[in-house]
mmCIF file of C-alpha atoms in Angstrom:
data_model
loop_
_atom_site.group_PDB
_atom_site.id
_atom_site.type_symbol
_atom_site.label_atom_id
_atom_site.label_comp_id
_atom_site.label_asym_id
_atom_site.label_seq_id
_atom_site.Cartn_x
_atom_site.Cartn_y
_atom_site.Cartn_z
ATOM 1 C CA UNK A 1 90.662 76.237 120.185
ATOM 2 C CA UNK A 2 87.849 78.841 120.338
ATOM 3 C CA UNK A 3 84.948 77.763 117.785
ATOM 4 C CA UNK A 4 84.061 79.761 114.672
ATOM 5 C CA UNK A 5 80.747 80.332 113.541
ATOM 6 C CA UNK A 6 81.482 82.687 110.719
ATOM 7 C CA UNK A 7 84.197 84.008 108.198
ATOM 8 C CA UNK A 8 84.611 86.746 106.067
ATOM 9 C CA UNK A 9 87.496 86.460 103.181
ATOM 10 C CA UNK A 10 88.597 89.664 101.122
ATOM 11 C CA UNK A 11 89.142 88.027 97.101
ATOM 12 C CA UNK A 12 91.534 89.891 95.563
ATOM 13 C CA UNK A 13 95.169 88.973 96.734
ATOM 14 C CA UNK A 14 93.788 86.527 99.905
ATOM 15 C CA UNK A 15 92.089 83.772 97.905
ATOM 16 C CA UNK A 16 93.044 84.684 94.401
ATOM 17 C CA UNK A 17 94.895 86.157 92.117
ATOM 18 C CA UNK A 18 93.196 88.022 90.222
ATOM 19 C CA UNK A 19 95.377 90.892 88.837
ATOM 20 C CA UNK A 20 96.725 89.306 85.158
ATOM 21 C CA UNK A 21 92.671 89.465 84.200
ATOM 22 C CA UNK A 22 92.450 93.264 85.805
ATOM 23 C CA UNK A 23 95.563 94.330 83.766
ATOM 24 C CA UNK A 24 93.846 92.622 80.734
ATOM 25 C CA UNK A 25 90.793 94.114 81.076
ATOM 26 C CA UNK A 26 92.275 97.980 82.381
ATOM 27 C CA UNK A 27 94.852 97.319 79.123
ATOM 28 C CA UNK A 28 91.776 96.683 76.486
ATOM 29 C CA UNK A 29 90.336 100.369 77.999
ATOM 30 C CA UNK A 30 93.785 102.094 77.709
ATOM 31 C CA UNK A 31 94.191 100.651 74.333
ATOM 32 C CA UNK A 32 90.192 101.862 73.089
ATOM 33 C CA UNK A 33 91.048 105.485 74.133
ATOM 34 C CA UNK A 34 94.399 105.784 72.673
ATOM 35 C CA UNK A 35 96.430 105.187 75.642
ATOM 36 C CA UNK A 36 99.706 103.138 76.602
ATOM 37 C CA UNK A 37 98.995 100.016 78.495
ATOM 38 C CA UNK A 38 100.461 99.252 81.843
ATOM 39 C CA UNK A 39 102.419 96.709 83.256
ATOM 40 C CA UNK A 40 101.981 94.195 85.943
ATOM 41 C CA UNK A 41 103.414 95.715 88.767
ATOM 42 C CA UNK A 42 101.974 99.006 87.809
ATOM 43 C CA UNK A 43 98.371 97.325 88.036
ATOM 44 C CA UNK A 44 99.187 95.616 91.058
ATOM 45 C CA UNK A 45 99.928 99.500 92.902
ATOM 46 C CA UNK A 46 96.049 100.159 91.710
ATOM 47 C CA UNK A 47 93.974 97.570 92.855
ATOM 48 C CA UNK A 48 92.396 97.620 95.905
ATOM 49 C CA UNK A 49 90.259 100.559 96.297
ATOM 50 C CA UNK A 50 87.464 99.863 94.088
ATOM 51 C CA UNK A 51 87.502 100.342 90.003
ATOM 52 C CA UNK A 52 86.953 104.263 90.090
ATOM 53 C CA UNK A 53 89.741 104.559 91.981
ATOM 54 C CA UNK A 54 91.302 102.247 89.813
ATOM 55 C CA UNK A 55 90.318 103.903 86.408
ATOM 56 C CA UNK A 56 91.154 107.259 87.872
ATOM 57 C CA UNK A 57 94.814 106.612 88.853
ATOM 58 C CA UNK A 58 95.192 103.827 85.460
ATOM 59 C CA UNK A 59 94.007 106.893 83.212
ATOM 60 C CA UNK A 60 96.749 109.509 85.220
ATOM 61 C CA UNK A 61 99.257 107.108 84.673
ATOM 62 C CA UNK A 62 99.505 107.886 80.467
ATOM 63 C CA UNK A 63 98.472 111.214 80.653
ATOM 64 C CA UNK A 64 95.678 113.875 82.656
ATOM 65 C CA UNK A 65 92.744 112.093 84.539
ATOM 66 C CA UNK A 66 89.748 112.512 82.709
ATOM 67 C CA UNK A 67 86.795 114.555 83.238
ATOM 68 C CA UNK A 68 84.088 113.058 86.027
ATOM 69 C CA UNK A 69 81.607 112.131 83.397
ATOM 70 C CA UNK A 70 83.894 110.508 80.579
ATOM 71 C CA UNK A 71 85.181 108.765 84.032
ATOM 72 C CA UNK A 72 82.048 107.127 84.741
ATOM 73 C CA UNK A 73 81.887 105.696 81.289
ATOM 74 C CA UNK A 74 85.447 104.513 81.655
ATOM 75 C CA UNK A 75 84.388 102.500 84.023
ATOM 76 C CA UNK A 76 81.546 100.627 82.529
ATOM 77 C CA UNK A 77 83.256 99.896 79.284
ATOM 78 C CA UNK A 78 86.168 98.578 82.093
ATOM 79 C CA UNK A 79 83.525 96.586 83.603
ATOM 80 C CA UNK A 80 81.752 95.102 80.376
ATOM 81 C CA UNK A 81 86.103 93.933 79.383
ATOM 82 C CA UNK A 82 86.046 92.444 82.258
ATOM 83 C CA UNK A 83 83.242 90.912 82.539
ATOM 84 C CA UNK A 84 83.447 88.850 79.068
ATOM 85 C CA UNK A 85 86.729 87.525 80.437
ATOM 86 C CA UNK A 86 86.761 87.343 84.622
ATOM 87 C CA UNK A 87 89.208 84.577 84.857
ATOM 88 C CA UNK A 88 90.784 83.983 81.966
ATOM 89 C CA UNK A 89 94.247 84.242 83.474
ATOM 90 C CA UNK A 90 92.530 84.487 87.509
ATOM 91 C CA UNK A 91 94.512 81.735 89.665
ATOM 92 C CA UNK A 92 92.963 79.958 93.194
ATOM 93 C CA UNK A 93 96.066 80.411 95.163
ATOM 94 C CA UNK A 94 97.662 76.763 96.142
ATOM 95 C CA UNK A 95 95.605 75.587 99.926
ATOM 96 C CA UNK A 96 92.722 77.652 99.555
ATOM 97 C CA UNK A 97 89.925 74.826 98.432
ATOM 98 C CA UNK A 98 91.748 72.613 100.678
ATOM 99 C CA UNK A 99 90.989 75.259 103.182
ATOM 100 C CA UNK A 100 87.230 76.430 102.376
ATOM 101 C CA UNK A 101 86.162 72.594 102.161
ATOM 102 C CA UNK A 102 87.763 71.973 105.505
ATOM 103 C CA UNK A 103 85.810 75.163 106.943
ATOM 104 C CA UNK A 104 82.487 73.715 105.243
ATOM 105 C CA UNK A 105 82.834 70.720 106.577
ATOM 106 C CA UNK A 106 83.083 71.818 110.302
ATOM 107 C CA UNK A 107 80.105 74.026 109.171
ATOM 108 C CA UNK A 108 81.300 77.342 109.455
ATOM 109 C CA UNK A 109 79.557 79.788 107.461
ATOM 110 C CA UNK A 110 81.668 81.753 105.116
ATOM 111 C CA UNK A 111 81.191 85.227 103.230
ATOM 112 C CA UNK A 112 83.251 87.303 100.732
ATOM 113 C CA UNK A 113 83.725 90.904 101.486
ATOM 114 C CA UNK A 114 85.493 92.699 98.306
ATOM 115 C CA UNK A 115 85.537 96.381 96.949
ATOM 116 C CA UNK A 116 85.640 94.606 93.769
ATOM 117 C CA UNK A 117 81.899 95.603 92.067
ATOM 118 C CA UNK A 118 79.612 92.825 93.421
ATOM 119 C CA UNK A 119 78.286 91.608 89.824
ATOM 120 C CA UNK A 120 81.965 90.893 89.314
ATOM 121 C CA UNK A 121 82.540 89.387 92.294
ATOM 122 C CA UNK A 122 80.220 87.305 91.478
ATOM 123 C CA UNK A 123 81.147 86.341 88.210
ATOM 124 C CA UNK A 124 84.905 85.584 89.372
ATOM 125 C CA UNK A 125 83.238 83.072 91.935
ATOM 126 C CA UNK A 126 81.091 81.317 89.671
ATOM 127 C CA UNK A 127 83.656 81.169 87.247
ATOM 128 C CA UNK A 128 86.314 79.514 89.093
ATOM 129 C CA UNK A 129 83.990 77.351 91.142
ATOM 130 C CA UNK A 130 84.255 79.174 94.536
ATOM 131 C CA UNK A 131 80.728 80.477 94.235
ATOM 132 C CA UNK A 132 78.930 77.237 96.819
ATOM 133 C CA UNK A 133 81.093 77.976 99.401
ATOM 134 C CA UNK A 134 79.971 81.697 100.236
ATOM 135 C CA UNK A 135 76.632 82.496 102.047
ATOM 136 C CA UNK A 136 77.229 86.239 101.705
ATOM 137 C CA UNK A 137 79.234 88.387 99.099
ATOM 138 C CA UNK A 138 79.206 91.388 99.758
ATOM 139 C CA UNK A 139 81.338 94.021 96.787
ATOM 140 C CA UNK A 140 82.179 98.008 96.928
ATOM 141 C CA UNK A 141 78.990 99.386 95.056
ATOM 142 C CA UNK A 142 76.442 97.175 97.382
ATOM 143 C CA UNK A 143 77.145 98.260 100.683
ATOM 144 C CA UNK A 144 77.184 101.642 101.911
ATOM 145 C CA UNK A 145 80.294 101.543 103.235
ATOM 146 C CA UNK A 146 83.724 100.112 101.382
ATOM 147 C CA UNK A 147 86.655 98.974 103.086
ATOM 148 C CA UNK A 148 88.810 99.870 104.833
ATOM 149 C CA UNK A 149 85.877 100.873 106.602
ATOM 150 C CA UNK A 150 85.299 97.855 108.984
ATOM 151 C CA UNK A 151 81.535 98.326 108.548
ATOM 152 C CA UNK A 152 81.780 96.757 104.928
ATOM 153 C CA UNK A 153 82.861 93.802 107.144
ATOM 154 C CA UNK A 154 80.652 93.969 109.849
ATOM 155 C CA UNK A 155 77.778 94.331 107.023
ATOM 156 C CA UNK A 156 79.334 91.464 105.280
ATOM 157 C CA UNK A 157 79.671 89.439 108.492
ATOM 158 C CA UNK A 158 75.308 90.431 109.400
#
């Protein structure tokens, strides 16, 4: 077996599940500017590319995307929902401490690499008690590049 030095883990979907307290969050937005919440699955199809993206696509989904500025405040008021609840309904999938202690304890050095923001990233770690295991975390707004770009990884990884 070839030794490891390092690993980088993306969050979302590979150690957790975080999507119930995304919906809940996207939903509270929807909701304060008089739109129709969204299901489940229809959050799960718009996760993944960072929460512009995210905003964009959840705000097209009950009507016309809005305008670049109103956009941007979308996304903070998204961000402050989410932040006073990141794990509320957030699940460790079944394994994964098994896993990350058994990493740690051969001493490999471990790092998160998520196009979730990085303050929530963060947060979602602390919260569920992931947070000591990480030497890097690296999110989508503090690196110059965001996946799938494999320098948000390689960035991560240096």
């Amino acid at each position: 077996m070839t030794a490891v030095d390092a690993i980088a883990f993306d969050l979302d979907g590979t150690l957790i599940n975080s999507v119930p307290d995304v919906r809940a969050a996207i939903n509270r937005l929807l909701v304060s500017e008089g739109r129709a919440e969204i299901t489940l699955d229809q959050t799960l199809s718009l996760v993944g590319q960072g929460a512009r993206v995210m905003m964009e696509q959840a705000m097209s989904l009950g009507g016309e995307a809005p305008p670049a500025d109103a956009l941007d405040r979308m996304v903070e008021t998204y961000i402050g929902f989410y932040r006073r609840h990141p794990a509320d309904l957030t699940t460790i999938y079944p394994g994964v401490v098994e896993v990350l202690d058994s990493l740690a304890a051969r001493g490999v050095r471990m790092a998160i690499c998520s196009n979730k923001p990085y303050v929530m990233t963060k947060l979602v770690l602390e919260t569920l008690g992931l947070d000591h295991y990480f030497d890097a975390v690296t999110g989508g707004d503090n690196v110059p590049h965001r996946k799938p770009d494999g320098r948000h990884v390689t960035h991560t990884l240096d």
